[in-house]
Amino acid sequence: MGQDKGILVVGGGISGLTTAVEAAETGYTTVTIVEKNPYLGGRVAQHYRYFPKLCPPYCGLEINFRRIKQNPAIRYYTMAEVEDVSGSAGDFRVRVRQSPRYVNEKCTACNACVEACPVERPNDFNFGMDTTKAIYLPHEMAFPMRYVIDDRHCKGLECSKCVDACKFGAIDLQMKPSTVELNVGSIVYATGWNPYDAARMDNLGFGRIKNVITNMMMERLSAPNGPTKGKIQRPSDGKEVKRIAFVQCAGSRDENHLPYCSAICCMASLKQATYLREKVPDSKATIFYIDLRAPGKYEDFLRRVDADENIVMIKGKVAKIEEDQATGDVVVTAEDVAGGKKIQEGFDMVVLAVGMEPQTRTREFPGGLRYEENGFIDVEQPAGVFGAGVAKKPLDVTSSVQDATASAIKCIQTVAGGK
Amino acid sequence: MEKKLGVYICSDCGIGDSLDIEGLQNATRKYQPAVCKTHPFLCSQEGVQLIKDDIQNEGINTIVIAACSQRVNQDVFDFDPLTYVTERVNLREHVVWVQPPGDENTQLMAVDYLRMGITRAMKALPPEPKKAELEKTILVVGGGVAGLSAALETAKAGYKAVIVEKAGELGGWAKKMHRTLPSRPPYAELEPPDIEGKIRAVEENPDIRVYTNASIEAIDGEPGMFDVTVSSSGSSETFRVGAVVFTIGWKPYDATKLEDQGYGRYKNVITNVELEEMANNGGLKRPSDGGAVQSAVFIQCAGQRDENHLPYCSSVCCLTSLKQAKYVRDSNPDAGAFIIYKDMRTPGLYENFYRSAQDDEGIFLTKGEVLGMEENPDGTINVKVDNKLLGAVTTIKADLVVLATGMVTNMVPEEREPNNLTDEFIGDIVEKQTQDGIVKELEPQSIVLNLKYRQGPELPHLRYGFPDSHFICFPYETRRTGIYAAGAARHPMDMASAELDGAGAALKAIQCVELTSQGKSVHPRAGDQTFPEFRLESCTQCRRCTVECPFGTLDEDEKGTPREHPYRCRRCGVCMGACPQRIVNFKNYSVDMISSMLKEIDVPEDEDFPLIVGFICENDAYPALDMAGINRIQYPPNFRFISLRCLGGTNLVWIADVLSKGADGVILIGCKFGDDYQCHFIKGSQMANERLGKVQETLSRLMLEADRVEQVQLAINEYDRLPEILDEFIEKVKEIGPNPYKGF
Amino acid sequence: MAEETVISPDIKFIRELKETGGETLKKCYQCATCSVVCPISPDDRPFPRKEMVMAQWGMKEEIFSSPDIWTCHNCNDCSKYCPRGARPGDVLGALRQRFIKEAAVPGFMGNLVTEPKMTLVALAIPLLLFLVVLGVTGHLGIPEGRIVYSKLFPIRYIEVIFLSAVGLAGVAYLTSLSRFWNRLTRVNGRGYSKAFVPALVETITEFLKHSKFAKCEANRDRKNGHLLVFYGFVGLFITTLWITFYYYVPKIHSPIPLSDPMKWFGNLSALTLLTGSLIVIANRTKDKGINTRSSSFDWTFVIMVLLVCVTGILTELIRLAGIAALAYPMYLVHLTFVFYIIVYFPYSKLAHMGYRTLAIAYSKMTARDVEA
């Protein structure tokens, strides 16, 4: 075996974690994960349940985190981003910039700082639907289990209440950004995705109409650790949601927005319909779609959901959403294609099934990456550089894991080929 | 090994404020620890140094840390597991953060946990690693796209591969393709198949051996030492491999069952597979008279998304029909290709291909349903379609009707119906004469692998014959350690995905041989170096362990005594829970260990304070209890939780132990089971549940009510349900009344 | 379910549509966004989604029996929101054009006027006709003295030529309209909730107010241009009647003094039409991203309108300037464009007037019209 320089995995979501863990467990390479959030787990950490098993993402994350904890070959940096890449396959030099967390390894997650902190910030983990203090734990299942300070809101040294509250000397308000130089043999970009900005679809009312939310917000609204502790309440007045509409292809399969299909939104909405049906027995859900895409074995799930007579599926895209000022209800207009009628119906809340926009569409990463027309990482890349998961194309979780595992073998070949 | 115990109690994060630390220290005296120390910040450098110094100076080898959850600070309290036993007692998340401070019951709870933790540590020994030089060659079963990819990637990673292909040549379906779907951006144009290049690469690779016209007669053994007997062209050969990639691919659904869609009734009705062959062999013609194809109708989901045939969707047929519609158009610029779909499924970037096909002026698409067909005298067929987009019935005159039939995994033999299979293994239910009279039993059928496993010769399957796996998060994890399924045998997928899937499975196979040769477990307890040990002299040949192991680890000799295959083991401990004789144990996890811990619980005599022991799975229920702690969700102080590797390891002996001690109830909290199981050991929580079905037997002997024992399914994120679940159980136990053994 | 139709792919029709400005029609994937965002699409069997699939499938008969392609006012809200870039507005425009050509009586006239490459021929016909008439009657040449156009082209000749031509065109148009009506009622026939006359009155009232145009979102400016063109034409029509009345009753002959109210009215109408056509042109050249992609058919017509105005105004101005050598030829040119507009109207874009009137009236009768 040549001298192992190890693998750099950019992104600590499900794809990055999988590539890292699977590659490291072969036993002959080290892996470094660089994650920009203060925690690992990425987008899946924000999900309440996976389709079609309706199981919590943390169940699998817990195992992956345990595999990381017990494997000294895996290192990770949170709040870190790759700044520069030079060199070539087998010998990349990478500069990683780590933003200050202001909380060091002495933190025991005891929560005393939060009680002392006087400042609130919108909670981005919950898409701004609630607030946390300026010092906060991203969420209770966060790994690493360590608090963090949002320096856009923290008043800094002039306040220092948290510093006084911490018995352990874990808070350092003067922490500075740091730079880490890495030398790696291969790089995997598992940079994942962002939900497409729903406000850009002016006819769908997001941002203007309070009770129009996105599918990712629906995940948070349903999760026990979400802003409403898992109660599905509409944002305008906290009323329990009984009539909900799902608007499929909100921005996806749309040349004005994302021309491709995001592959997961149909299944996600079917799944989210079950959230409401399970939590509110006398509720009704309507799914407006163009094509119901439940490929492969997912068809079973579609059949199961379809069997619920309180879940109605209508072929016809919603193209107009208005607010009933008096009640706060949301009025949705669509053509019921099968029925040959235009319908207008009022709902307590409307969920836009917004698609996945690759991080690489809105941000350029160093390393000579090649992109396809939508900003996904292209199939062909410089030697030693690979994409994994949704960075490459829209995928569901299990396909991302499949893809990430395949990327792991490519890395192994690069760093340890000719074993 | 002489145990030298050190107990370290952390007093902060509220522990010192809530508990009487001195009381805790006093409680340890019974165990005569070499040291028992308290520190206000144990996870600090100084705190850890304190422990290290004691290891150095006092020879401490058994370390009990009474502080926070074992899920945090693992990297801090990290003492070589091959030398030291480290046990974490969770006073923080499981006691002080969920109980009122300074309360007597809180203290009792903490003391019980401390005593149980010390007992666990005292009963545990460091594992003895079992390193061995094992075979690392990877066997690839099936030489289609997925198999070729698995073999090539394996070889590129520096390992040897052997392909066993049942056909006369490599390439599988890919070889029969006229064109393939776009594999790269912009995903708009069809590509000529590049399978020949891959076949050549395989054939030229010195590290890949290929058997064609071959079948597997037997696979015996375990990871690192699977002995494979392959029969090829009349001769048979046995060799050893380390792990297996299972890429046996798919077959088209039997179209003769689709007579109602015209197949077999009209000459000009063919399947998509037949069209592909036609395109490859001289172009599209009407089968009836060899005439030109002016109009072709593609009927999507032919026998798919249909509970009478294939209830699932085959994922690729929409794309295939779009592709084949292009064949029709390429063959004749004035020809029309009609596609009648239920939903056009071209997910992800394949949407581009849909767009490019749409742009063709001669491709006509509609959501619709075929109402009927009629053959015209000239052999053309009138297809009557309920055109859902127009809300009208339209009749299309077609020279050729193409049924988009689906994919059936080759796990399902020809004569079986995918929607009507026996559970777990494909086979026949036969009647067998046993001591208990005639019983109906499944006799599994050999299909491909011919595994010499007691539980059955193939991979256990899920619905429709697809191999059972730890789908979603760990899709490659089948129920046979060291055997990884990939490609369309695993679930319906296109060729590009199959290729990728083969690569992924190859990585898992390599990982398996590497971990195994270091004596380490694979997923989900990756790195675990313990092995189950069997005291066979006490075995009564009840066969529970051999039947219940979710991974088919144990075979049997003629008498029914388990035969071990340690490298198949995933260390879940289901066998340990199954054994009524308590003969299965790990160095650091045993029936006796838990029994001894139970003895340490101080059951109050107070009849108004029911004491309940909870067995919890460490992967989901334990973290859920941690989350309750982090959220400071208070729950009753009546519970003592003991974490298990998997709930399937629950031995009924423990339930008897608990109740005969006078505790009032037992609650098992673990993952969901059933079709959508969440158990990382696949069958663990279900096994626990089945075992509880028999608990009555045990309890009748004690004259106790079976209702005192309950299993609750809890997902890791359902910590919010805990107070309700626990309150309800207390109420239930209170209704039954206090345990009559109390105070004995 | 409507009645059964037998399909055999009419790829030729699809190709024609694509050439006529509907090149995006195959892009539609039937999401039905268009039907929702269209402000004038009814709730019952809304358009243009179903028209799009009919067009994609080459279902000429069905689509030409649809009133909805005429109800469309080409606001292009549909094209703005279309996720596939299928531009239903353009496709419907192309369909209307194809229909006008298809419905033309006699058929060759449809070809002559709708095919842009035939435009010069179409213009040459009246010009030659005029020259022949003038030549035969010995009027070819620049008359002496005060510029009076009837010296070149006596009113009687104009009357004979134009009245007979317009009469023929009118008969042809009525034939096309009545065929269209038969198609509408045959294919879509069902119970009527309103009688024809009140529906027609309502429709015309709506046209006068341009209230359907007012509902357009994406293409608001279109209303103004169309309104001015519409009223310009109405004004010039009234002017023509007025001048005929002057000629026969008080026997006031051209040129009529600028102070005359009729002259005011005529000039105002001409300016209205000019402004209207300029607005239309400006709108079309403005790049609004979503704006309708005008076909050459549309361009031909609007340029003709502009030319009628410009030559008309020039004819008047040059006459007032007293440049006979320019004035008479200009008059002849003007008459050629006038001929194009008023004699060819059943085959030009103007033909939509009748079809749209009938289609909307029909929609009102079948309760499928959206309140304007």
PDB file of N, CA and C in Angstrom, chain B residues 485-540:
ATOM      1  N   ALA B 485     -26.259  -7.599  -1.756  1.00  0.00           N
ATOM      2  CA  ALA B 485     -27.048  -7.605  -2.987  1.00  0.00           C
ATOM      3  C   ALA B 485     -26.924  -6.256  -3.686  1.00  0.00           C
ATOM      4  N   ALA B 486     -26.959  -6.296  -5.001  1.00  0.00           N
ATOM      5  CA  ALA B 486     -26.898  -5.061  -5.775  1.00  0.00           C
ATOM      6  C   ALA B 486     -27.625  -5.255  -7.093  1.00  0.00           C
ATOM      7  N   GLY B 487     -27.959  -4.136  -7.702  1.00  0.00           N
ATOM      8  CA  GLY B 487     -28.589  -4.182  -9.016  1.00  0.00           C
ATOM      9  C   GLY B 487     -30.066  -4.500  -8.943  1.00  0.00           C
ATOM     10  N   ALA B 488     -30.616  -4.861 -10.088  1.00  0.00           N
ATOM     11  CA  ALA B 488     -32.062  -5.041 -10.180  1.00  0.00           C
ATOM     12  C   ALA B 488     -32.561  -6.258  -9.414  1.00  0.00           C
ATOM     13  N   ALA B 489     -31.639  -7.070  -8.913  1.00  0.00           N
ATOM     14  CA  ALA B 489     -32.082  -8.153  -8.033  1.00  0.00           C
ATOM     15  C   ALA B 489     -32.556  -7.570  -6.703  1.00  0.00           C
ATOM     16  N   ARG B 490     -32.009  -6.399  -6.380  1.00  0.00           N
ATOM     17  CA  ARG B 490     -32.268  -5.769  -5.077  1.00  0.00           C
ATOM     18  C   ARG B 490     -33.550  -4.944  -5.102  1.00  0.00           C
ATOM     19  N   HIS B 491     -33.687  -4.162  -6.108  1.00  0.00           N
ATOM     20  CA  HIS B 491     -34.976  -3.538  -6.415  1.00  0.00           C
ATOM     21  C   HIS B 491     -34.907  -3.000  -7.826  1.00  0.00           C
ATOM     22  N   PRO B 492     -36.055  -2.711  -8.448  1.00  0.00           N
ATOM     23  CA  PRO B 492     -36.008  -2.344  -9.859  1.00  0.00           C
ATOM     24  C   PRO B 492     -35.168  -1.080 -10.037  1.00  0.00           C
ATOM     25  N   MET B 493     -34.246  -1.109 -10.983  1.00  0.00           N
ATOM     26  CA  MET B 493     -33.447   0.091 -11.231  1.00  0.00           C
ATOM     27  C   MET B 493     -32.930   0.093 -12.658  1.00  0.00           C
ATOM     28  N   ASP B 494     -32.502   1.270 -13.100  1.00  0.00           N
ATOM     29  CA  ASP B 494     -31.965   1.384 -14.446  1.00  0.00           C
ATOM     30  C   ASP B 494     -30.503   0.954 -14.449  1.00  0.00           C
ATOM     31  N   MET B 495     -29.933   0.903 -15.631  1.00  0.00           N
ATOM     32  CA  MET B 495     -28.588   0.356 -15.756  1.00  0.00           C
ATOM     33  C   MET B 495     -27.540   1.214 -15.064  1.00  0.00           C
ATOM     34  N   ALA B 496     -27.700   2.522 -15.160  1.00  0.00           N
ATOM     35  CA  ALA B 496     -26.704   3.397 -14.523  1.00  0.00           C
ATOM     36  C   ALA B 496     -26.706   3.172 -13.009  1.00  0.00           C
ATOM     37  N   SER B 497     -27.884   3.028 -12.439  1.00  0.00           N
ATOM     38  CA  SER B 497     -27.961   2.789 -11.000  1.00  0.00           C
ATOM     39  C   SER B 497     -27.382   1.428 -10.643  1.00  0.00           C
ATOM     40  N   ALA B 498     -27.638   0.464 -11.513  1.00  0.00           N
ATOM     41  CA  ALA B 498     -27.149  -0.891 -11.236  1.00  0.00           C
ATOM     42  C   ALA B 498     -25.626  -0.897 -11.224  1.00  0.00           C
ATOM     43  N   GLU B 499     -25.057  -0.127 -12.128  1.00  0.00           N
ATOM     44  CA  GLU B 499     -23.602  -0.072 -12.213  1.00  0.00           C
ATOM     45  C   GLU B 499     -23.024   0.507 -10.917  1.00  0.00           C
ATOM     46  N   LEU B 500     -23.649   1.580 -10.476  1.00  0.00           N
ATOM     47  CA  LEU B 500     -23.241   2.238  -9.240  1.00  0.00           C
ATOM     48  C   LEU B 500     -23.442   1.298  -8.057  1.00  0.00           C
ATOM     49  N   ASP B 501     -24.567   0.604  -8.090  1.00  0.00           N
ATOM     50  CA  ASP B 501     -24.922  -0.275  -6.999  1.00  0.00           C
ATOM     51  C   ASP B 501     -23.903  -1.412  -6.872  1.00  0.00           C
ATOM     52  N   GLY B 502     -23.464  -1.908  -8.017  1.00  0.00           N
ATOM     53  CA  GLY B 502     -22.449  -2.955  -8.001  1.00  0.00           C
ATOM     54  C   GLY B 502     -21.181  -2.453  -7.330  1.00  0.00           C
ATOM     55  N   ALA B 503     -20.817  -1.208  -7.614  1.00  0.00           N
ATOM     56  CA  ALA B 503     -19.621  -0.622  -7.010  1.00  0.00           C
ATOM     57  C   ALA B 503     -19.792  -0.504  -5.491  1.00  0.00           C
ATOM     58  N   GLY B 504     -20.964  -0.060  -5.079  1.00  0.00           N
ATOM     59  CA  GLY B 504     -21.226   0.090  -3.646  1.00  0.00           C
ATOM     60  C   GLY B 504     -21.147  -1.244  -2.921  1.00  0.00           C
ATOM     61  N   ALA B 505     -21.750  -2.263  -3.527  1.00  0.00           N
ATOM     62  CA  ALA B 505     -21.746  -3.574  -2.890  1.00  0.00           C
ATOM     63  C   ALA B 505     -20.319  -4.127  -2.822  1.00  0.00           C
ATOM     64  N   ALA B 506     -19.510  -3.817  -3.839  1.00  0.00           N
ATOM     65  CA  ALA B 506     -18.120  -4.263  -3.834  1.00  0.00           C
ATOM     66  C   ALA B 506     -17.382  -3.650  -2.639  1.00  0.00           C
ATOM     67  N   LEU B 507     -17.658  -2.368  -2.371  1.00  0.00           N
ATOM     68  CA  LEU B 507     -17.017  -1.720  -1.221  1.00  0.00           C
ATOM     69  C   LEU B 507     -17.401  -2.447   0.065  1.00  0.00           C
ATOM     70  N   LYS B 508     -18.679  -2.773   0.179  1.00  0.00           N
ATOM     71  CA  LYS B 508     -19.140  -3.455   1.391  1.00  0.00           C
ATOM     72  C   LYS B 508     -18.470  -4.817   1.529  1.00  0.00           C
ATOM     73  N   ALA B 509     -18.295  -5.498   0.416  1.00  0.00           N
ATOM     74  CA  ALA B 509     -17.667  -6.828   0.457  1.00  0.00           C
ATOM     75  C   ALA B 509     -16.208  -6.704   0.911  1.00  0.00           C
ATOM     76  N   ILE B 510     -15.518  -5.693   0.365  1.00  0.00           N
ATOM     77  CA  ILE B 510     -14.123  -5.472   0.755  1.00  0.00           C
ATOM     78  C   ILE B 510     -14.040  -5.131   2.241  1.00  0.00           C
ATOM     79  N   GLN B 511     -14.945  -4.240   2.656  1.00  0.00           N
ATOM     80  CA  GLN B 511     -14.984  -3.849   4.060  1.00  0.00           C
ATOM     81  C   GLN B 511     -15.193  -5.067   4.958  1.00  0.00           C
ATOM     82  N   CYS B 512     -16.072  -5.941   4.507  1.00  0.00           N
ATOM     83  CA  CYS B 512     -16.386  -7.127   5.297  1.00  0.00           C
ATOM     84  C   CYS B 512     -15.157  -8.013   5.472  1.00  0.00           C
ATOM     85  N   VAL B 513     -14.435  -8.270   4.371  1.00  0.00           N
ATOM     86  CA  VAL B 513     -13.282  -9.170   4.523  1.00  0.00           C
ATOM     87  C   VAL B 513     -12.205  -8.503   5.377  1.00  0.00           C
ATOM     88  N   GLU B 514     -12.071  -7.195   5.268  1.00  0.00           N
ATOM     89  CA  GLU B 514     -11.053  -6.505   6.064  1.00  0.00           C
ATOM     90  C   GLU B 514     -11.412  -6.525   7.549  1.00  0.00           C
ATOM     91  N   LEU B 515     -12.643  -6.143   7.869  1.00  0.00           N
ATOM     92  CA  LEU B 515     -13.047  -6.124   9.280  1.00  0.00           C
ATOM     93  C   LEU B 515     -12.997  -7.527   9.866  1.00  0.00           C
ATOM     94  N   THR B 516     -13.478  -8.492   9.080  1.00  0.00           N
ATOM     95  CA  THR B 516     -13.535  -9.859   9.579  1.00  0.00           C
ATOM     96  C   THR B 516     -12.136 -10.385   9.892  1.00  0.00           C
ATOM     97  N   SER B 517     -11.190 -10.076   9.005  1.00  0.00           N
ATOM     98  CA  SER B 517      -9.866 -10.630   9.260  1.00  0.00           C
ATOM     99  C   SER B 517      -9.207  -9.984  10.476  1.00  0.00           C
ATOM    100  N   GLN B 518      -9.720  -8.815  10.884  1.00  0.00           N
ATOM    101  CA  GLN B 518      -9.218  -8.230  12.133  1.00  0.00           C
ATOM    102  C   GLN B 518     -10.033  -8.687  13.333  1.00  0.00           C
ATOM    103  N   GLY B 519     -10.963  -9.586  13.089  1.00  0.00           N
ATOM    104  CA  GLY B 519     -11.786 -10.083  14.184  1.00  0.00           C
ATOM    105  C   GLY B 519     -12.833  -9.076  14.629  1.00  0.00           C
ATOM    106  N   LYS B 520     -13.175  -8.155  13.732  1.00  0.00           N
ATOM    107  CA  LYS B 520     -14.148  -7.126  14.098  1.00  0.00           C
ATOM    108  C   LYS B 520     -15.487  -7.369  13.416  1.00  0.00           C
ATOM    109  N   SER B 521     -16.509  -6.940  14.103  1.00  0.00           N
ATOM    110  CA  SER B 521     -17.850  -7.079  13.543  1.00  0.00           C
ATOM    111  C   SER B 521     -18.060  -6.079  12.423  1.00  0.00           C
ATOM    112  N   VAL B 522     -18.949  -6.435  11.493  1.00  0.00           N
ATOM    113  CA  VAL B 522     -19.395  -5.442  10.518  1.00  0.00           C
ATOM    114  C   VAL B 522     -20.637  -4.765  11.078  1.00  0.00           C
ATOM    115  N   HIS B 523     -21.186  -3.888  10.289  1.00  0.00           N
ATOM    116  CA  HIS B 523     -22.379  -3.121  10.643  1.00  0.00           C
ATOM    117  C   HIS B 523     -23.420  -3.977  11.356  1.00  0.00           C
ATOM    118  N   PRO B 524     -24.185  -3.497  12.292  1.00  0.00           N
ATOM    119  CA  PRO B 524     -24.134  -2.130  12.818  1.00  0.00           C
ATOM    120  C   PRO B 524     -23.180  -1.964  14.017  1.00  0.00           C
ATOM    121  N   ARG B 525     -22.650  -3.065  14.548  1.00  0.00           N
ATOM    122  CA  ARG B 525     -21.729  -2.926  15.668  1.00  0.00           C
ATOM    123  C   ARG B 525     -20.305  -2.954  15.118  1.00  0.00           C
ATOM    124  N   ALA B 526     -20.106  -2.204  14.037  1.00  0.00           N
ATOM    125  CA  ALA B 526     -18.823  -2.236  13.357  1.00  0.00           C
ATOM    126  C   ALA B 526     -17.703  -2.022  14.367  1.00  0.00           C
ATOM    127  N   GLY B 527     -16.714  -2.902  14.294  1.00  0.00           N
ATOM    128  CA  GLY B 527     -15.558  -2.744  15.177  1.00  0.00           C
ATOM    129  C   GLY B 527     -15.659  -3.524  16.471  1.00  0.00           C
ATOM    130  N   ASP B 528     -16.832  -4.027  16.785  1.00  0.00           N
ATOM    131  CA  ASP B 528     -16.986  -4.816  18.013  1.00  0.00           C
ATOM    132  C   ASP B 528     -16.100  -6.068  17.901  1.00  0.00           C
ATOM    133  N   GLN B 529     -15.288  -6.304  18.931  1.00  0.00           N
ATOM    134  CA  GLN B 529     -14.353  -7.430  18.841  1.00  0.00           C
ATOM    135  C   GLN B 529     -14.775  -8.614  19.713  1.00  0.00           C
ATOM    136  N   THR B 530     -15.987  -8.549  20.224  1.00  0.00           N
ATOM    137  CA  THR B 530     -16.444  -9.689  21.025  1.00  0.00           C
ATOM    138  C   THR B 530     -17.058 -10.744  20.105  1.00  0.00           C
ATOM    139  N   PHE B 531     -17.134 -11.942  20.625  1.00  0.00           N
ATOM    140  CA  PHE B 531     -17.809 -13.034  19.913  1.00  0.00           C
ATOM    141  C   PHE B 531     -18.679 -13.782  20.911  1.00  0.00           C
ATOM    142  N   PRO B 532     -19.764 -14.349  20.452  1.00  0.00           N
ATOM    143  CA  PRO B 532     -20.553 -15.152  21.382  1.00  0.00           C
ATOM    144  C   PRO B 532     -19.814 -16.466  21.683  1.00  0.00           C
ATOM    145  N   GLU B 533     -19.930 -16.879  22.916  1.00  0.00           N
ATOM    146  CA  GLU B 533     -19.297 -18.147  23.286  1.00  0.00           C
ATOM    147  C   GLU B 533     -20.397 -19.091  23.739  1.00  0.00           C
ATOM    148  N   PHE B 534     -20.299 -20.317  23.315  1.00  0.00           N
ATOM    149  CA  PHE B 534     -21.357 -21.293  23.592  1.00  0.00           C
ATOM    150  C   PHE B 534     -20.834 -22.359  24.543  1.00  0.00           C
ATOM    151  N   ARG B 535     -21.515 -22.510  25.657  1.00  0.00           N
ATOM    152  CA  ARG B 535     -21.173 -23.625  26.564  1.00  0.00           C
ATOM    153  C   ARG B 535     -21.978 -24.827  26.094  1.00  0.00           C
ATOM    154  N   LEU B 536     -21.472 -25.497  25.075  1.00  0.00           N
ATOM    155  CA  LEU B 536     -22.283 -26.499  24.406  1.00  0.00           C
ATOM    156  C   LEU B 536     -22.606 -27.694  25.283  1.00  0.00           C
ATOM    157  N   GLU B 537     -21.793 -27.901  26.319  1.00  0.00           N
ATOM    158  CA  GLU B 537     -22.067 -29.055  27.182  1.00  0.00           C
ATOM    159  C   GLU B 537     -23.429 -28.933  27.864  1.00  0.00           C
ATOM    160  N   SER B 538     -23.940 -27.708  27.970  1.00  0.00           N
ATOM    161  CA  SER B 538     -25.255 -27.559  28.609  1.00  0.00           C
ATOM    162  C   SER B 538     -26.399 -27.444  27.594  1.00  0.00           C
ATOM    163  N   CYS B 539     -26.097 -27.535  26.323  1.00  0.00           N
ATOM    164  CA  CYS B 539     -27.117 -27.338  25.278  1.00  0.00           C
ATOM    165  C   CYS B 539     -28.125 -28.483  25.291  1.00  0.00           C
ATOM    166  N   THR B 540     -29.404 -28.128  25.163  1.00  0.00           N
ATOM    167  CA  THR B 540     -30.442 -29.157  25.124  1.00  0.00           C
ATOM    168  C   THR B 540     -30.984 -29.348  23.709  1.00  0.00           C
TER     169      THR B 540
END
